Coordinates of C-alpha atoms and ligand atoms in Angstrom, one line a residue:
M1 CA -4.3 24.8 6.5
E2 CA -5.4 24.6 2.9
W3 CA -7.9 22.1 1.7
E4 CA -7.0 20.7 -1.7
N5 CA -9.8 18.3 -2.0
N6 CA -13.5 19.1 -2.3
S7 CA -14.6 16.1 -0.3
L8 CA -12.4 17.1 2.6
Q9 CA -13.8 20.6 2.5
F10 CA -17.3 19.3 2.5
A11 CA -16.6 17.0 5.4
A12 CA -15.0 19.8 7.4
H13 CA -18.0 22.1 6.8
S14 CA -20.5 19.4 7.7
G15 CA -18.9 19.1 11.1
T16 CA -16.9 15.9 10.8
L17 CA -14.1 16.1 13.3
C18 CA -11.6 13.9 11.5
P19 CA -12.3 14.1 7.8
E20 CA -10.8 11.3 5.8
P21 CA -10.7 11.4 2.1
V22 CA -12.8 8.6 0.6
T23 CA -10.5 6.5 -1.6
V24 CA -12.3 4.3 -4.0
M25 CA -10.4 1.4 -5.4
R26 CA -10.8 1.0 -9.1
I27 CA -10.8 -2.5 -10.6
L28 CA -10.7 -3.7 -14.2
V29 CA -12.4 -7.0 -15.1
V30 CA -11.4 -8.5 -18.4
E31 CA -13.7 -11.4 -19.1
D32 CA -15.6 -12.4 -22.2
E33 CA -18.2 -14.6 -20.6
T34 CA -21.0 -12.1 -20.2
D35 CA -22.7 -13.8 -17.2
L36 CA -19.5 -14.2 -15.3
Q37 CA -18.4 -10.6 -16.1
R38 CA -21.7 -9.2 -14.8
A39 CA -21.6 -11.3 -11.7
L40 CA -18.0 -10.3 -10.9
A41 CA -18.7 -6.6 -11.6
R42 CA -21.8 -6.7 -9.4
A43 CA -20.0 -8.4 -6.5
L44 CA -17.1 -6.0 -6.7
R45 CA -19.4 -3.0 -6.7
D46 CA -21.2 -4.4 -3.7
E47 CA -17.8 -4.5 -2.0
G48 CA -17.4 -0.8 -2.8
Y49 CA -15.0 -0.9 -5.7
A50 CA -15.4 1.1 -8.9
V51 CA -15.4 -1.4 -11.7
D52 CA -14.6 -1.1 -15.4
T53 CA -15.1 -4.1 -17.7
A54 CA -13.7 -5.3 -21.0
A55 CA -15.0 -8.3 -23.0
N56 CA -12.0 -8.9 -25.2
G57 CA -8.2 -8.8 -25.0
E58 CA -7.6 -5.7 -27.0
D59 CA -10.0 -3.5 -25.0
G60 CA -8.7 -5.0 -21.8
L61 CA -5.1 -4.2 -22.6
F62 CA -6.0 -0.7 -23.8
N63 CA -7.9 0.0 -20.5
A64 CA -5.2 -1.5 -18.3
E65 CA -2.5 0.5 -20.0
N66 CA -4.3 3.8 -19.9
T67 CA -5.9 3.8 -16.5
D68 CA -4.2 3.4 -13.1
Y69 CA -6.2 0.5 -11.7
D70 CA -5.7 -0.8 -8.2
A71 CA -6.0 -4.3 -9.6
V72 CA -6.9 -6.1 -12.8
I73 CA -8.9 -9.4 -12.9
L74 CA -7.8 -11.0 -16.1
D75 CA -9.2 -14.1 -17.8
V76 CA -6.8 -16.2 -19.7
M77 CA -9.0 -17.4 -22.5
L78 CA -10.1 -14.2 -24.4
P79 CA -10.9 -13.2 -28.0
K80 CA -8.3 -11.1 -29.9
L81 CA -5.6 -11.3 -27.2
D82 CA -5.3 -13.9 -24.6
G83 CA -4.6 -13.1 -20.9
W84 CA -0.9 -14.2 -21.1
E85 CA -0.3 -11.8 -24.0
I86 CA -2.1 -8.9 -22.2
L87 CA 0.0 -9.5 -19.1
K88 CA 3.2 -9.7 -21.0
R89 CA 2.5 -6.4 -22.8
L90 CA 1.1 -4.7 -19.7
R91 CA 4.2 -5.5 -17.7
K92 CA 6.3 -3.4 -20.1
S93 CA 4.7 -0.3 -18.8
K94 CA 2.7 -1.0 -15.6
K95 CA 3.0 -2.9 -12.3
T96 CA -0.7 -3.0 -11.7
P97 CA -1.5 -6.1 -9.6
V98 CA -3.1 -8.8 -11.8
L99 CA -5.2 -11.6 -10.6
M100 CA -5.5 -14.3 -13.4
L101 CA -8.5 -16.4 -13.9
T102 CA -7.3 -19.7 -15.3
A103 CA -9.4 -22.6 -16.4
R104 CA -6.8 -25.3 -15.6
D105 CA -4.9 -25.8 -12.5
T106 CA -1.7 -27.3 -13.9
S107 CA 1.7 -26.5 -12.6
R108 CA 2.6 -25.4 -16.2
D109 CA 0.0 -22.7 -16.1
R110 CA 1.0 -21.6 -12.6
V111 CA 4.7 -21.3 -13.6
R112 CA 3.8 -19.5 -16.8
G113 CA 1.5 -17.0 -14.9
L114 CA 4.1 -16.2 -12.3
D115 CA 6.9 -16.0 -14.9
T116 CA 4.9 -13.6 -16.9
G117 CA 4.3 -11.4 -13.9
A118 CA 0.8 -12.4 -12.6
D119 CA 0.5 -11.6 -8.9
D120 CA -2.0 -14.3 -8.1
Y121 CA -4.4 -16.6 -9.9
V122 CA -7.7 -18.3 -9.2
V123 CA -8.9 -21.4 -10.9
K124 CA -12.3 -21.5 -12.5
P125 CA -14.9 -22.3 -11.3
F126 CA -13.9 -20.3 -8.3
D127 CA -15.5 -19.4 -5.1
L128 CA -16.5 -15.7 -5.1
P129 CA -15.6 -14.9 -1.4
E130 CA -12.2 -16.5 -2.0
L131 CA -11.6 -14.4 -5.1
L132 CA -12.6 -11.2 -3.2
A133 CA -10.3 -12.2 -0.3
R134 CA -7.4 -12.8 -2.7
L135 CA -8.1 -9.5 -4.4
R136 CA -7.9 -7.6 -1.1
A137 CA -4.7 -9.4 -0.2
L138 CA -3.3 -8.5 -3.6
I139 CA -4.1 -4.8 -3.3
R140 CA -2.7 -4.7 0.2
R141 CA 0.5 -6.3 -0.8
S142 CA 1.0 -4.0 -3.7
A143 CA 0.2 -1.0 -1.5
N144 CA 2.9 -2.0 0.9
K145 CA 5.3 -2.4 -2.0
T146 CA 4.7 0.9 -3.6
T147 CA 4.4 3.2 -0.6
N148 CA 7.2 3.6 1.9
E149 CA 5.0 5.5 4.3
I150 CA 4.3 4.7 7.9
E151 CA 1.3 6.4 9.4
I152 CA 1.1 7.0 13.1
G153 CA -1.9 9.1 14.1
D154 CA -1.6 12.3 12.0
V155 CA 2.1 11.7 11.5
T156 CA 3.3 10.3 8.2
I157 CA 6.8 9.0 7.8
D158 CA 8.1 8.6 4.3
T159 CA 11.0 6.2 4.7
A160 CA 12.1 6.6 1.1
A161 CA 12.3 10.4 1.1
K162 CA 13.3 10.5 4.8
K163 CA 10.6 13.1 5.4
I164 CA 8.0 13.5 8.0
S165 CA 4.7 15.4 7.9
R166 CA 2.1 16.0 10.5
A167 CA -1.5 16.6 9.5
G168 CA -0.2 17.0 5.9
A169 CA 2.3 19.7 6.8
P170 CA 6.0 19.0 6.5
V171 CA 7.9 18.8 9.8
E172 CA 11.6 19.7 9.8
L173 CA 13.7 17.2 11.8
T174 CA 17.5 16.9 12.1
A175 CA 19.0 13.7 10.6
R176 CA 19.3 12.2 14.1
E177 CA 15.8 13.1 15.1
Y178 CA 14.5 11.6 11.9
A179 CA 16.6 8.4 12.5
L180 CA 15.2 8.2 16.0
V181 CA 11.6 8.5 14.8
E182 CA 12.0 6.1 11.9
Y183 CA 13.6 3.4 14.1
L184 CA 10.9 3.6 16.7
A185 CA 8.2 3.7 14.0
V186 CA 9.6 0.6 12.3
H187 CA 9.6 -1.1 15.7
R188 CA 6.2 0.3 16.6
G189 CA 4.6 -1.2 19.6
E190 CA 7.9 -2.5 20.9
V191 CA 9.9 -1.0 23.7
V192 CA 13.3 0.0 22.3
T193 CA 16.1 0.2 24.9
R194 CA 18.3 3.2 25.2
T195 CA 21.3 1.0 24.4
T196 CA 19.7 -0.1 21.1
L197 CA 19.0 3.5 20.2
Y198 CA 22.5 4.6 21.0
E199 CA 23.9 1.9 18.9
H200 CA 21.6 2.8 16.1
L201 CA 21.9 6.6 16.2
F202 CA 25.5 7.3 17.2
D203 CA 28.9 6.2 16.0
E204 CA 31.0 4.3 18.4
D205 CA 33.5 7.1 18.6
D206 CA 30.8 9.7 19.2
S207 CA 31.8 11.1 22.6
T208 CA 28.9 13.4 23.0
L209 CA 27.0 13.9 26.3
S210 CA 25.2 10.8 27.6
N211 CA 22.0 12.7 27.8
L212 CA 21.9 13.6 24.2
L213 CA 19.3 10.9 23.4
D214 CA 17.0 12.6 25.8
V215 CA 17.5 15.9 24.0
H216 CA 16.6 14.3 20.7
V217 CA 13.5 12.7 22.2
S218 CA 12.5 16.0 23.7
N219 CA 12.9 17.8 20.4
V220 CA 10.9 15.2 18.6
R221 CA 8.1 15.6 21.1
K222 CA 8.1 19.3 20.6
K223 CA 7.7 18.8 16.9
L224 CA 5.4 15.8 16.7
G225 CA 3.5 16.0 20.0
A226 CA 4.3 15.1 23.6
E227 CA 2.5 11.8 23.3
F228 CA 4.3 10.7 20.1
I229 CA 7.1 8.9 21.9
A230 CA 6.3 7.2 25.2
T231 CA 8.9 6.7 27.9
R232 CA 9.0 3.3 29.5
R233 CA 10.8 4.2 32.7
G234 CA 13.9 2.0 33.2
L235 CA 13.3 0.2 29.9
G236 CA 13.5 2.6 27.0
Y237 CA 11.2 4.3 24.5
C238 CA 8.2 3.3 22.5
I239 CA 5.8 4.5 19.8
E240 CA 2.4 3.0 20.4
Ligands
CA301 CA1 -12.9 -16.6 -21.3

């Protein structure tokens, strides 16, 4: 196996059994009130985020357009360009999650924000733990939207590309093996009956041997590990 990442290599050499790359979320804070900007940046860094700041609309838009942030915290009232304008222009090129800081809680502002493409908003003065919680939720939602990957142990299923890898290495599956894995993975934790799998995997006029499902399960186990699909005797199959 080839290591592509220095931190992974370091972790492996230092004896860590399951090295995981450290992913730091990068946040942009666009806020012209110095005290608030500092307080926000400090709180975010305490939470482990990397933080960039901008104190006016032009700088904020420039940063947001030129860096792939995990989220942007965007004040509405800003010098040079206001938050609405930044959001409108940013949405032409990027889907970065944006949390708006609005001064007024009027339904007009809410509608405007959501129409312009804000993902969430917090009304000033806000409660810091609430803002942090909303930010986490925002990042989580956007991650679910943009990745089509299901991870199960060291197996990654890319449901968009219909590809599977194990410990980073591609695994070749037939179309039916893939369909079997994807179906069980999407219903992870549930016992899926043999009948359901037959309905899902085979055409009605498919008159192949009745034990074919077992063959597919057996092949998948050879490729992804014996424990990957559990048999629930008399019930069906399950991915834990
Ligand atoms: Ca402001």
